[in-house]
PDB file of C-alpha atoms in Angstrom:
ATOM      1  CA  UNK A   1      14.127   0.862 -17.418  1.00  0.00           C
ATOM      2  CA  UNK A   2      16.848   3.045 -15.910  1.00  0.00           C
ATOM      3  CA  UNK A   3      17.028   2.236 -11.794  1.00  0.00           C
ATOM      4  CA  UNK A   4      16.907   5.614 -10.006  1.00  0.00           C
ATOM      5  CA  UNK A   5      18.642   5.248  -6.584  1.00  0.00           C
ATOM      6  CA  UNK A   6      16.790   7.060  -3.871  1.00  0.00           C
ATOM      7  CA  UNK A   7      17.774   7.026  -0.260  1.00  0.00           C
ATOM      8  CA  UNK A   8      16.452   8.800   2.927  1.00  0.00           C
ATOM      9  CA  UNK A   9      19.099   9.891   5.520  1.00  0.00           C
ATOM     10  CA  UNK A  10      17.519  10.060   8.880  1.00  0.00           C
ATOM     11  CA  UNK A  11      15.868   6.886   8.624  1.00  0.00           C
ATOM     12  CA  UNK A  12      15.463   5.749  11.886  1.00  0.00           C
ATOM     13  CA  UNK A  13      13.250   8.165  12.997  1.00  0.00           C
ATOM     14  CA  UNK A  14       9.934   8.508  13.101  1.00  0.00           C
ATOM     15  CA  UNK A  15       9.312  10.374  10.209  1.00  0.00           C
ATOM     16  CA  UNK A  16      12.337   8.383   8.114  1.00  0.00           C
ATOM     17  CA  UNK A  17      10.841   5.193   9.121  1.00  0.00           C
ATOM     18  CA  UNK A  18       7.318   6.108   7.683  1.00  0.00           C
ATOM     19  CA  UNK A  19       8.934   7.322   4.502  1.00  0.00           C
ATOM     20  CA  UNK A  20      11.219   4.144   3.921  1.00  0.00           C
ATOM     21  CA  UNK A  21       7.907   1.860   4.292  1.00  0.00           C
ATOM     22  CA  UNK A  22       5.891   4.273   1.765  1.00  0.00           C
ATOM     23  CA  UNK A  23       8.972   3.722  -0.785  1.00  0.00           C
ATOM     24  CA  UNK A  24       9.414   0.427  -0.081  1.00  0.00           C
ATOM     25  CA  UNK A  25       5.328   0.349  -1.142  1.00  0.00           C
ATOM     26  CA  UNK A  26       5.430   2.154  -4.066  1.00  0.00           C
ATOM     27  CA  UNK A  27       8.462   0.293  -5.147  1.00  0.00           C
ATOM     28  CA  UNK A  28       6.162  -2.685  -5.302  1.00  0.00           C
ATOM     29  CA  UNK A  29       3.688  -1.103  -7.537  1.00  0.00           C
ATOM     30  CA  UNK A  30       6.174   0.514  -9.516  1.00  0.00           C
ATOM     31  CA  UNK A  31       9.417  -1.114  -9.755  1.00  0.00           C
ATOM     32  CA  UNK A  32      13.136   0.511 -10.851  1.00  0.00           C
ATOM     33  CA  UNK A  33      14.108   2.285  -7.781  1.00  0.00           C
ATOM     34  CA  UNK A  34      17.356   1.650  -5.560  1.00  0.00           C
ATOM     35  CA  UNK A  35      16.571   2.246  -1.827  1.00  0.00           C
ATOM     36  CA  UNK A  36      19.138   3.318   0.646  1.00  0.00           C
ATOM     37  CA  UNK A  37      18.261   3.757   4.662  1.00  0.00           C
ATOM     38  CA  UNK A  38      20.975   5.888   6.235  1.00  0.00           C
ATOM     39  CA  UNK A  39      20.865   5.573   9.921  1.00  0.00           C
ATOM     40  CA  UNK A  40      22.752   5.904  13.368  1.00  0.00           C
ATOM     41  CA  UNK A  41      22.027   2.440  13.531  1.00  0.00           C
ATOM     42  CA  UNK A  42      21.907  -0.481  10.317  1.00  0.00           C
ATOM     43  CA  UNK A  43      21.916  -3.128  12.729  1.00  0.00           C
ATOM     44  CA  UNK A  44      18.335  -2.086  13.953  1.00  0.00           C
ATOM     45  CA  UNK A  45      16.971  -2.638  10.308  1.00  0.00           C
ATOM     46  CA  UNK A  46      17.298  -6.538   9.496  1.00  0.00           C
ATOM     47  CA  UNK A  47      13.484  -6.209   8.422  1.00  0.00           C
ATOM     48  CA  UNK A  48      14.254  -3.998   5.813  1.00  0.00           C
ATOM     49  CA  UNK A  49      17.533  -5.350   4.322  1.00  0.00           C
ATOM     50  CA  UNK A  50      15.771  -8.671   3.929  1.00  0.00           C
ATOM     51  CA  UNK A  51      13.882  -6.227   1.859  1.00  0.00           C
ATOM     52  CA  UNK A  52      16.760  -5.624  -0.625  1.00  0.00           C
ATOM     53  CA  UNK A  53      17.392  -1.634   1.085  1.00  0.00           C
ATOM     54  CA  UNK A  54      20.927  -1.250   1.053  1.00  0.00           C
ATOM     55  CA  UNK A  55      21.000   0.037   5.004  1.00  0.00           C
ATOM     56  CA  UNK A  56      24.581   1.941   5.628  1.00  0.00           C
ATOM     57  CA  UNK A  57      25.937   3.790   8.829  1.00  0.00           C
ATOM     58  CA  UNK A  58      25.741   7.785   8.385  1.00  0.00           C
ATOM     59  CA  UNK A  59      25.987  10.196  11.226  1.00  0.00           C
ATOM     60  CA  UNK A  60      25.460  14.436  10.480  1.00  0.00           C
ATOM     61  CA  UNK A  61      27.847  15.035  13.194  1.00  0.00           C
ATOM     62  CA  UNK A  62      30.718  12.584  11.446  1.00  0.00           C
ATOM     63  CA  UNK A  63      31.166  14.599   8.481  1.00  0.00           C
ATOM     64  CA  UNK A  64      34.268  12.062   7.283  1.00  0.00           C
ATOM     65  CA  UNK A  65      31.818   9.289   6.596  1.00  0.00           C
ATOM     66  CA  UNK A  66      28.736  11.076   4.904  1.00  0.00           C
ATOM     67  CA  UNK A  67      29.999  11.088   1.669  1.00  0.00           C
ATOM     68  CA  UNK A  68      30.659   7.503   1.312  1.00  0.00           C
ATOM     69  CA  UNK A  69      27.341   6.858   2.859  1.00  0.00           C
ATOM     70  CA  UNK A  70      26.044   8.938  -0.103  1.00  0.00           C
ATOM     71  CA  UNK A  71      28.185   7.181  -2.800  1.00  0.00           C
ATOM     72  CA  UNK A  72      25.983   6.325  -5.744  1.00  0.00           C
ATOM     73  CA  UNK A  73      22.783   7.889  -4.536  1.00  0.00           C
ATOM     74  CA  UNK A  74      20.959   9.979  -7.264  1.00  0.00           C
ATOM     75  CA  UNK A  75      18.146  11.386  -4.862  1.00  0.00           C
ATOM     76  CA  UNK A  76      18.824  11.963  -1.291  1.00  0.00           C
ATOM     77  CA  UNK A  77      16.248  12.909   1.444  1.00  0.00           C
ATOM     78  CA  UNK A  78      17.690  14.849   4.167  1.00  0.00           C
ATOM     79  CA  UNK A  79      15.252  14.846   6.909  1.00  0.00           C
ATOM     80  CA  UNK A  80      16.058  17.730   9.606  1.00  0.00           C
ATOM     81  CA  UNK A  81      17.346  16.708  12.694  1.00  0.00           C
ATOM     82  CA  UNK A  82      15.769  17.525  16.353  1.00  0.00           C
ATOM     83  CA  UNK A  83      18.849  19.148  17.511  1.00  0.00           C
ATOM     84  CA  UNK A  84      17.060  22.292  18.799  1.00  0.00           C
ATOM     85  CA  UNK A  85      18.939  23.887  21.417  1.00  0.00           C
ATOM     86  CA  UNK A  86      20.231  27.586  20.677  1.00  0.00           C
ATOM     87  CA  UNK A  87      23.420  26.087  19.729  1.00  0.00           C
ATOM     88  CA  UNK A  88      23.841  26.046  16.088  1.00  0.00           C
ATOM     89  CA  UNK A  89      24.569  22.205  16.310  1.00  0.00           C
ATOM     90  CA  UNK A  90      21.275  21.795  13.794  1.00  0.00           C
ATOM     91  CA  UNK A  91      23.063  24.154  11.343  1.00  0.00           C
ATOM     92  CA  UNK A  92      26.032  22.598  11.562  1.00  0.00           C
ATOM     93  CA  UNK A  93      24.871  18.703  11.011  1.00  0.00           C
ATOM     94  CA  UNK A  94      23.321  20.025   7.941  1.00  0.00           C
ATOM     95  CA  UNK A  95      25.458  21.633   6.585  1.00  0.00           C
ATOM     96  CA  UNK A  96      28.136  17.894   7.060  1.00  0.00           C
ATOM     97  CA  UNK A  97      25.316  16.691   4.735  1.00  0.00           C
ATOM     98  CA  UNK A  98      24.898  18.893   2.029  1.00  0.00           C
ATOM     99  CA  UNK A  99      28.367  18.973   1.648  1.00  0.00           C
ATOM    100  CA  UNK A 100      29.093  15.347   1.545  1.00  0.00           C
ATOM    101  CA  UNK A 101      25.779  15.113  -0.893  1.00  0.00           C
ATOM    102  CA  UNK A 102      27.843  17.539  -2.801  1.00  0.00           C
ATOM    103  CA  UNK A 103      30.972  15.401  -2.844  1.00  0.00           C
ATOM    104  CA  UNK A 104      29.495  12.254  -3.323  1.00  0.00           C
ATOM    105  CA  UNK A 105      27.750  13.727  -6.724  1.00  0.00           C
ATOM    106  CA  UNK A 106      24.168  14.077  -5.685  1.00  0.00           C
ATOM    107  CA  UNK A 107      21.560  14.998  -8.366  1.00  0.00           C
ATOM    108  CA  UNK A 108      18.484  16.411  -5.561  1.00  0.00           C
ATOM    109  CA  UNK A 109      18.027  17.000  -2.309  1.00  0.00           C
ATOM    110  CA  UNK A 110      14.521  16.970  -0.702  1.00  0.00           C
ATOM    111  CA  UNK A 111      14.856  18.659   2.892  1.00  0.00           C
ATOM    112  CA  UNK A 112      12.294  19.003   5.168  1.00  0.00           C
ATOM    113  CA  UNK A 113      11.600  22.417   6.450  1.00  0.00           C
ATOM    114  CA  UNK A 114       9.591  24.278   8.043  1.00  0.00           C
ATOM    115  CA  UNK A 115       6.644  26.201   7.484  1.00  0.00           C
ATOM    116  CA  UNK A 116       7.684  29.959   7.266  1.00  0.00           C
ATOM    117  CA  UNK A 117       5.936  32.986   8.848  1.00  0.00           C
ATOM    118  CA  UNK A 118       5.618  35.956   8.000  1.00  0.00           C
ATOM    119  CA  UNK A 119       9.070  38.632   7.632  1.00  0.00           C
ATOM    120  CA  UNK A 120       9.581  39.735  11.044  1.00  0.00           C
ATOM    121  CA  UNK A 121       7.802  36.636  13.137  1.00  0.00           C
ATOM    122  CA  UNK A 122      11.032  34.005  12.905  1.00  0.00           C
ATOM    123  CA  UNK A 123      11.695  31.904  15.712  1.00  0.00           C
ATOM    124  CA  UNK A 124      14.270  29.657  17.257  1.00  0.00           C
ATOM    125  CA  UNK A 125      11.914  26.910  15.285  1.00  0.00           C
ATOM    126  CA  UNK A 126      12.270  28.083  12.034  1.00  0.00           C
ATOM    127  CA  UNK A 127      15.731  29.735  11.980  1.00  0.00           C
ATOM    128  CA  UNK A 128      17.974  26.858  11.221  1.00  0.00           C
ATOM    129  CA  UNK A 129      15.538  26.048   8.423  1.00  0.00           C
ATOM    130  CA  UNK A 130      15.777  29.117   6.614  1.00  0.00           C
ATOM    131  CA  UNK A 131      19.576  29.058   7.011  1.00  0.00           C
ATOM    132  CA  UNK A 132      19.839  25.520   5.349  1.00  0.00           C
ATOM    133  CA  UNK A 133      17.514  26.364   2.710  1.00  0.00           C
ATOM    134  CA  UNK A 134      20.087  29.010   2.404  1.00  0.00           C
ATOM    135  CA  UNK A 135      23.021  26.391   2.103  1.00  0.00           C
ATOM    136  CA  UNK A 136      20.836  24.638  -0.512  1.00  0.00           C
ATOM    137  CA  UNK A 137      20.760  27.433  -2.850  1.00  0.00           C
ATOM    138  CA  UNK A 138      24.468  27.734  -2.926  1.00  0.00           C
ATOM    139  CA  UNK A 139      25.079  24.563  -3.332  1.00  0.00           C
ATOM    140  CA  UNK A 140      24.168  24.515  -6.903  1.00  0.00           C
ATOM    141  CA  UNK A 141      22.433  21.010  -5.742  1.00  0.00           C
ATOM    142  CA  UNK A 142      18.894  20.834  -7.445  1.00  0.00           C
ATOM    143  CA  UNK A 143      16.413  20.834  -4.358  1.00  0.00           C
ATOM    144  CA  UNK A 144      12.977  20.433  -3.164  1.00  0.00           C
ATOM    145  CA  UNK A 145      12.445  22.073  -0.131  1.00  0.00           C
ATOM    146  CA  UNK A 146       9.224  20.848   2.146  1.00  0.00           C
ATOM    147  CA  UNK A 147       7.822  23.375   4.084  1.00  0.00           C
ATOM    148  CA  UNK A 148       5.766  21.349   6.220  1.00  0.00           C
ATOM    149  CA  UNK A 149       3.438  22.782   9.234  1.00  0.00           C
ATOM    150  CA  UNK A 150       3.642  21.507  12.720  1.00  0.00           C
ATOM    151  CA  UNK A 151       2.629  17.522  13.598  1.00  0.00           C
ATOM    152  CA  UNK A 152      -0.859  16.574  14.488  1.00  0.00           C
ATOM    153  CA  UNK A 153       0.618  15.139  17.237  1.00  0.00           C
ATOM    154  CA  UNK A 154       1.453  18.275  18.859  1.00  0.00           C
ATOM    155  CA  UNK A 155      -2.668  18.116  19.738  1.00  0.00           C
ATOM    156  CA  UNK A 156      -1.369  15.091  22.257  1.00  0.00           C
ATOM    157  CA  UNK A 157       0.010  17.716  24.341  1.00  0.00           C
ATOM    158  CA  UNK A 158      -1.842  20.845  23.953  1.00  0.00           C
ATOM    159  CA  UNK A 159      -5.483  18.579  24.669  1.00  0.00           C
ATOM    160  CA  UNK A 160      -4.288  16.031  26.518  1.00  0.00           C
ATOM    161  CA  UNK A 161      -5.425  17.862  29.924  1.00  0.00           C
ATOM    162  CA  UNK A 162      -9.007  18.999  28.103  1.00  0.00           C
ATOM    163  CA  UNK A 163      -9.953  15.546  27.317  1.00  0.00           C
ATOM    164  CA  UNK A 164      -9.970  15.644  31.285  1.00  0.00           C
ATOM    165  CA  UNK A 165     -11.927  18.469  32.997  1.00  0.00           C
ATOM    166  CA  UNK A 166     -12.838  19.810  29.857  1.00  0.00           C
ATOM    167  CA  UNK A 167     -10.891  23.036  30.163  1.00  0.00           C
ATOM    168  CA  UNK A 168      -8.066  24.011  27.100  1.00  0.00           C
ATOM    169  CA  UNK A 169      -5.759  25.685  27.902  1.00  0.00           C
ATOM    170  CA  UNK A 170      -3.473  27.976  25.843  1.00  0.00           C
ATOM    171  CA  UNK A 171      -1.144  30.862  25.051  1.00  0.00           C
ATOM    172  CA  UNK A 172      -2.346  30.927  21.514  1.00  0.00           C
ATOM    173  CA  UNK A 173      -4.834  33.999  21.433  1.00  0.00           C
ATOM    174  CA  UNK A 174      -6.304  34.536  18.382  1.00  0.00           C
ATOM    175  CA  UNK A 175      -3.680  32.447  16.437  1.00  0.00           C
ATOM    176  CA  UNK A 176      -4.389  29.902  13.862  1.00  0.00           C
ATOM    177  CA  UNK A 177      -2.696  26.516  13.299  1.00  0.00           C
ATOM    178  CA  UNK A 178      -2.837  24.385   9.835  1.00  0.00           C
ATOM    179  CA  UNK A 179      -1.681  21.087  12.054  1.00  0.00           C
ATOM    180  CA  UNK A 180      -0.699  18.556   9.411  1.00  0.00           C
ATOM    181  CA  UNK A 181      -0.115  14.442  10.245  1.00  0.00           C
ATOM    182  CA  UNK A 182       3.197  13.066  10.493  1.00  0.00           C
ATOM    183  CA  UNK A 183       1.979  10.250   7.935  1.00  0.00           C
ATOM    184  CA  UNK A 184       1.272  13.257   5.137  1.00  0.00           C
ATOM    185  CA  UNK A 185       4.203  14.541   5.532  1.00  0.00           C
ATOM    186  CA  UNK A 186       6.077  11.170   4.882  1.00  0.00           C
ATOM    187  CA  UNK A 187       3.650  10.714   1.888  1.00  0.00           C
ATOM    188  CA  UNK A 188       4.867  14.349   0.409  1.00  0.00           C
ATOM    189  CA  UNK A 189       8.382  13.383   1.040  1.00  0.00           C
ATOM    190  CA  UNK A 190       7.930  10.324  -0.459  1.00  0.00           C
ATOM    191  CA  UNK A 191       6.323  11.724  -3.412  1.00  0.00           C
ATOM    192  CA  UNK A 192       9.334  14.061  -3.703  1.00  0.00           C
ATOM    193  CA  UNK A 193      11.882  12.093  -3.756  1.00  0.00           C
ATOM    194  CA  UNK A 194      10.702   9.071  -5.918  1.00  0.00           C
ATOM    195  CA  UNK A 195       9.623  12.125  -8.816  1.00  0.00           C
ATOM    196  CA  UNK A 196      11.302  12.944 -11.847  1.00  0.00           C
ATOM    197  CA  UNK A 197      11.870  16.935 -10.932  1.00  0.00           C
ATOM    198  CA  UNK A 198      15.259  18.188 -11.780  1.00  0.00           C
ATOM    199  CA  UNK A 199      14.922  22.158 -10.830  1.00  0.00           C
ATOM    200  CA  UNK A 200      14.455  24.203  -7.371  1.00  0.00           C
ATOM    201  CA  UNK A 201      11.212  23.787  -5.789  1.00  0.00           C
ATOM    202  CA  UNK A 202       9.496  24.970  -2.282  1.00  0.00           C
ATOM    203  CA  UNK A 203       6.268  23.272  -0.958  1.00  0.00           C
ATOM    204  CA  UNK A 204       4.377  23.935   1.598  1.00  0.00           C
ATOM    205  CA  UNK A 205       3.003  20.839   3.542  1.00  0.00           C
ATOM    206  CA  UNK A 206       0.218  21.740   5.922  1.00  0.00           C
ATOM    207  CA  UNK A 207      -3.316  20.145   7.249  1.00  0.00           C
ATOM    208  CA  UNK A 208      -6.847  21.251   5.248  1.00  0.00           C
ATOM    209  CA  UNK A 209      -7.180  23.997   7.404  1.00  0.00           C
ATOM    210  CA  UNK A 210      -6.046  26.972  10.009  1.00  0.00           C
ATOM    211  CA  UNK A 211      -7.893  26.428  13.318  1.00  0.00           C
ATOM    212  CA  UNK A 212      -7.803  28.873  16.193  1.00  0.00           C
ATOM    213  CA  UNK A 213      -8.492  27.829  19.785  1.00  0.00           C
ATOM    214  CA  UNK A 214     -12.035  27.598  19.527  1.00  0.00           C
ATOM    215  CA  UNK A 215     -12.246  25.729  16.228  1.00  0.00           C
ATOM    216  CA  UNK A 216      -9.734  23.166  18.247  1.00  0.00           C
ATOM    217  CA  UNK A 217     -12.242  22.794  21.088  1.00  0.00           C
ATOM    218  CA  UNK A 218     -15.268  22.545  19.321  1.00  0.00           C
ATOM    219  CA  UNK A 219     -13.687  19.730  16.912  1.00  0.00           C
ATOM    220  CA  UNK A 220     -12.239  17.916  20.339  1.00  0.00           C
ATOM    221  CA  UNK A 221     -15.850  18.523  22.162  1.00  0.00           C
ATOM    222  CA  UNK A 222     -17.378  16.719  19.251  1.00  0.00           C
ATOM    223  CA  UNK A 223     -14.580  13.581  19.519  1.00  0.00           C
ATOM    224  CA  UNK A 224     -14.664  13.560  23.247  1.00  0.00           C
ATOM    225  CA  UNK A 225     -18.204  14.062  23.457  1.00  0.00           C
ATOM    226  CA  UNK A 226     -18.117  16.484  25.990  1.00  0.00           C
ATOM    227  CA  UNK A 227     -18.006  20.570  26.470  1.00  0.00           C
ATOM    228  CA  UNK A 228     -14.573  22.020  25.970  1.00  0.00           C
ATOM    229  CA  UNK A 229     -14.067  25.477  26.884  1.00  0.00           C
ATOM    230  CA  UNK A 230     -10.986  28.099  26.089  1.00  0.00           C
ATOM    231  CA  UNK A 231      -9.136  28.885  28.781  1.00  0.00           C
ATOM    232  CA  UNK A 232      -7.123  32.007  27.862  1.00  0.00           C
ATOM    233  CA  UNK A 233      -3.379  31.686  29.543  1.00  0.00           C
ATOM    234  CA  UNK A 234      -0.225  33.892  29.345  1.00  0.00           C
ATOM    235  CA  UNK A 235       3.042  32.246  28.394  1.00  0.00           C
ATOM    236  CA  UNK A 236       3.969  32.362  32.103  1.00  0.00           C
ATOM    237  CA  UNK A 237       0.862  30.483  33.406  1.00  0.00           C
ATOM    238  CA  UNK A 238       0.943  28.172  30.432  1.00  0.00           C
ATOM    239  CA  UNK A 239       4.537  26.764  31.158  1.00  0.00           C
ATOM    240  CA  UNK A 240       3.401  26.574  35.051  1.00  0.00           C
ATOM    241  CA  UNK A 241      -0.006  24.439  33.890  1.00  0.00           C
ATOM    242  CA  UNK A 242       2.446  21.935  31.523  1.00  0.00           C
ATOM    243  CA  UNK A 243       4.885  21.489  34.546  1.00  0.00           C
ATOM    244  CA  UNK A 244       1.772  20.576  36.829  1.00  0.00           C
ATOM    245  CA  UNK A 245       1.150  18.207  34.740  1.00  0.00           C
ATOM    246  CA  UNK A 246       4.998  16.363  35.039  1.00  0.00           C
ATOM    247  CA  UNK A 247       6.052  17.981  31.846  1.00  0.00           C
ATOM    248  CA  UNK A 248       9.911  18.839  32.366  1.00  0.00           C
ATOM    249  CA  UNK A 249      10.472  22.813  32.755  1.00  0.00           C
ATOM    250  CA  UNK A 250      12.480  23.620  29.508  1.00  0.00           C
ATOM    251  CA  UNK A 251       9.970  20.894  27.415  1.00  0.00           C
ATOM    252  CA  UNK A 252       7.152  23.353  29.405  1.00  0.00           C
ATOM    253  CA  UNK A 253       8.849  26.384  28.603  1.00  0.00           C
ATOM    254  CA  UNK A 254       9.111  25.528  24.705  1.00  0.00           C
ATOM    255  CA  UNK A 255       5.745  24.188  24.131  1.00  0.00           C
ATOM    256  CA  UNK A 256       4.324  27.878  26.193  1.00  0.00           C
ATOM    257  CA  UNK A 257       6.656  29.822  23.726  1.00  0.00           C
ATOM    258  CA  UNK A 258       5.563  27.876  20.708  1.00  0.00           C
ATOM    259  CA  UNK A 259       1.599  28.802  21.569  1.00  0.00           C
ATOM    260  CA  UNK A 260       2.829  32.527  22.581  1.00  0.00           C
ATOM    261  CA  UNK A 261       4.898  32.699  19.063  1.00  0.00           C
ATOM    262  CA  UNK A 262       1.393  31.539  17.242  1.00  0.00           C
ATOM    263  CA  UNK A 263      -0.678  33.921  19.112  1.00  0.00           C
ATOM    264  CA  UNK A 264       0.893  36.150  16.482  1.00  0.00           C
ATOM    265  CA  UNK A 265      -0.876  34.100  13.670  1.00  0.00           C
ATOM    266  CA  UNK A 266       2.292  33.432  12.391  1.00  0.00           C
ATOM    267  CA  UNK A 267       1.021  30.037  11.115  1.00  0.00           C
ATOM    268  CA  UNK A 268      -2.133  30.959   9.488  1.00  0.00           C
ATOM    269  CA  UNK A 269      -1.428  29.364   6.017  1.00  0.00           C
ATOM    270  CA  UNK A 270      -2.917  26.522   4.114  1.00  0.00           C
ATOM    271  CA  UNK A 271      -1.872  25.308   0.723  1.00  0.00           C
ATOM    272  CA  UNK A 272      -2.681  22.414  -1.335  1.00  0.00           C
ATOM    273  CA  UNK A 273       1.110  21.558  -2.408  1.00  0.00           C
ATOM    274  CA  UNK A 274       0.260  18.042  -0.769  1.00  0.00           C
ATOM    275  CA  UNK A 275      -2.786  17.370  -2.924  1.00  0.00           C
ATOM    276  CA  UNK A 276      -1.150  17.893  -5.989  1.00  0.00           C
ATOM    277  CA  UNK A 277       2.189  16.716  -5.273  1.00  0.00           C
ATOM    278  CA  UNK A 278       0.629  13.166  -3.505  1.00  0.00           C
ATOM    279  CA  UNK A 279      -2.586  13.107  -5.285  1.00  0.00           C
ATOM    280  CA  UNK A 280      -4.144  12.677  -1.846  1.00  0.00           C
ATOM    281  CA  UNK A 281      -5.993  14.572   0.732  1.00  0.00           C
ATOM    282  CA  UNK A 282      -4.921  16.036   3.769  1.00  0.00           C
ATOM    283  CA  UNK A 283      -6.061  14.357   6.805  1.00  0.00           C
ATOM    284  CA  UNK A 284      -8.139  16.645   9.120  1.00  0.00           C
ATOM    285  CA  UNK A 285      -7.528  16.868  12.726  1.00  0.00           C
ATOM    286  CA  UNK A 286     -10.961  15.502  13.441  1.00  0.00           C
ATOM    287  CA  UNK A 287      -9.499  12.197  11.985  1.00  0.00           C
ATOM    288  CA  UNK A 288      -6.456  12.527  14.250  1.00  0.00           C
ATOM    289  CA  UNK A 289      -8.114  12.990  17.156  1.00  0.00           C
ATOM    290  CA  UNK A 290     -10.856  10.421  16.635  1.00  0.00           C
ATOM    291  CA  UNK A 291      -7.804   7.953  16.216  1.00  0.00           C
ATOM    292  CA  UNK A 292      -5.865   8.851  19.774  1.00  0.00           C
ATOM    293  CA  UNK A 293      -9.702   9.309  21.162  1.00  0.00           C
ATOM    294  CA  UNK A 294      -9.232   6.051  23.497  1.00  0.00           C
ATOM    295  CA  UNK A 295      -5.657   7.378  24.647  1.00  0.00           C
ATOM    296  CA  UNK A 296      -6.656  10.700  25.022  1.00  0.00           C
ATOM    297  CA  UNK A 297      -9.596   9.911  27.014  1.00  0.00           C
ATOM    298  CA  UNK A 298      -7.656   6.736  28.892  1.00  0.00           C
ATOM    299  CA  UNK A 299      -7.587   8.238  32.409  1.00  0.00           C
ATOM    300  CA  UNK A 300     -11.458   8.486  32.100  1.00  0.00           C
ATOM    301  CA  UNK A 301     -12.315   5.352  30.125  1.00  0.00           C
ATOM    302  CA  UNK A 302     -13.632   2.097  31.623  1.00  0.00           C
ATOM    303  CA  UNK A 303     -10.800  -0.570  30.992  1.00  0.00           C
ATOM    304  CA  UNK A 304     -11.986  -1.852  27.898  1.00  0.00           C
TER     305      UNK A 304
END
């Protein structure tokens, strides 16, 4: 059997780190893949070169040494960096990498992207995605491109004062929100990279289903086992509520922009790209929240 060498750039991160342990899984089911962990930091990884993963240095913003960090590699995950500022530094990283991927002879490149609105509702959050997905098509690299829909985890912040007094409060209107978890998203990636697909693919990754406000409360009121009620803010008020709460003013003022931006239902999709790509089911946000119920609820909880 041929060995396919796979590697995942980004692998430090949360997201890389999930995906690296799901390979290194399937790997032991179904052996005759090559895994590579490309990382800020190989000497953090002992664990997973006693593993046999070939762990090598590779930086996005050190564009001399990407290549050779991509020598040999067949399929390459390039997970999206965080570099979110208004700057075009995001671009810029990603474009070092598809470039060296390009250099070092790269057969596919599964990036993961955003999910897209509708034409006319982009945002700061999606713009460097559709520009890379951009640089992927004229790179004449075959490419899966992974679409996924904002983290579960996002529900952390946005309910973290309901569980409390029982008040949630948000900018998002009517919007919906098809919240996906981080750990289906490393599955889909995952399943991406370790499959046989040779062409130009887009999926969209999102959670079973679009909730609005009030789905999101009465899902939390059932978890927390207590009323939650909508509390209808403007942007304005929402970034003051997040900084009463200690969040940092431009974390505040992102998070009240993000909930303004899906007022506009931008994000009112749900596809079932991860069910047939994974063979698996999305998990719901009940499942998530029933999971970070004890944190959630921590300031109210008896010590255990």
């Amino acid at each position: 059997m041929k060995t396919m060498h796979l590697a995942v750039a980004g692998a430090s991160g949360q997201l890389g780190t999930l995906v690296v342990n799901e390979l290194i899984r399937q790997r032991a089911i179904h052996p005759g893949m090559a895994l590579t962990a490309i990382t800020r930091t190989p000497g953090h990884h002992a664990a997973w070169q006693e593993q046999d993963i070939d762990v090598r240095f590779g930086d996005y913003d050190q564009p001399q040494g990407l290549a050779a960090a991509f020598h040999g590699v067949e399929r390459l995950l390039l997970i999206s960096t965080n570099a979110i500022d208004g700057t075009g530094r995001r671009l810029e990283q990603h474009r070092h990498a598809i470039a060296a991927a390009r250099l070092a002879g790269v057969d596919h490149i599964v990036y993961t992207s955003f999910l897209q609105p509708e034409e006319g509702k982009r945002s700061l959050l999606n713009d460097d995605h559709l520009a890379t997905e951009a640089l992927l098509q004229e790179s004449s690299i075959g490419h899966t491109i992974l679409r996924n829909a904002f983290y579960q985890d996002l529900l952390l912040v946005v309910l973290g004062t309901a569980a409390m007094d029982g008040q949630l409060r948000t900018a998002m209107g009517q919007g919906h929100v098809s919240c996906v978890a981080r750990e289906d998203c490393a599955h889909a990636a995952a399943a991406a990279l370790a499959a046989d697909y040779r062409g130009n693919r887009i999926l969209d990754i999102t959670g079973p289903a679009a909730l609005d406000a009030r789905a999101l409360a009465a899902i939390a009121a059932q978890v927390f086992g207590k009323s939650i009620e909508v509390v209808a803010l403007d942007a304005d008020s929402r970034a003051r509520h997040f900084i009463a709460a200690g969040m940092p003013a431009p974390m505040a003022t992102m998070l009240a922009g993000i909930e303004r931006w899906l007022a506009t239902d931008a994000m009112h999709l749900v596809s079932d790209d991860f069910t047939r790509s994974t063979g698996r089911q999305a998990s719901p946000v009940q499942a998530f929240l029933q999971a970070h119920r004890r944190q959630l609820l921590a300031p109210t909880l008896p010590p255990a």
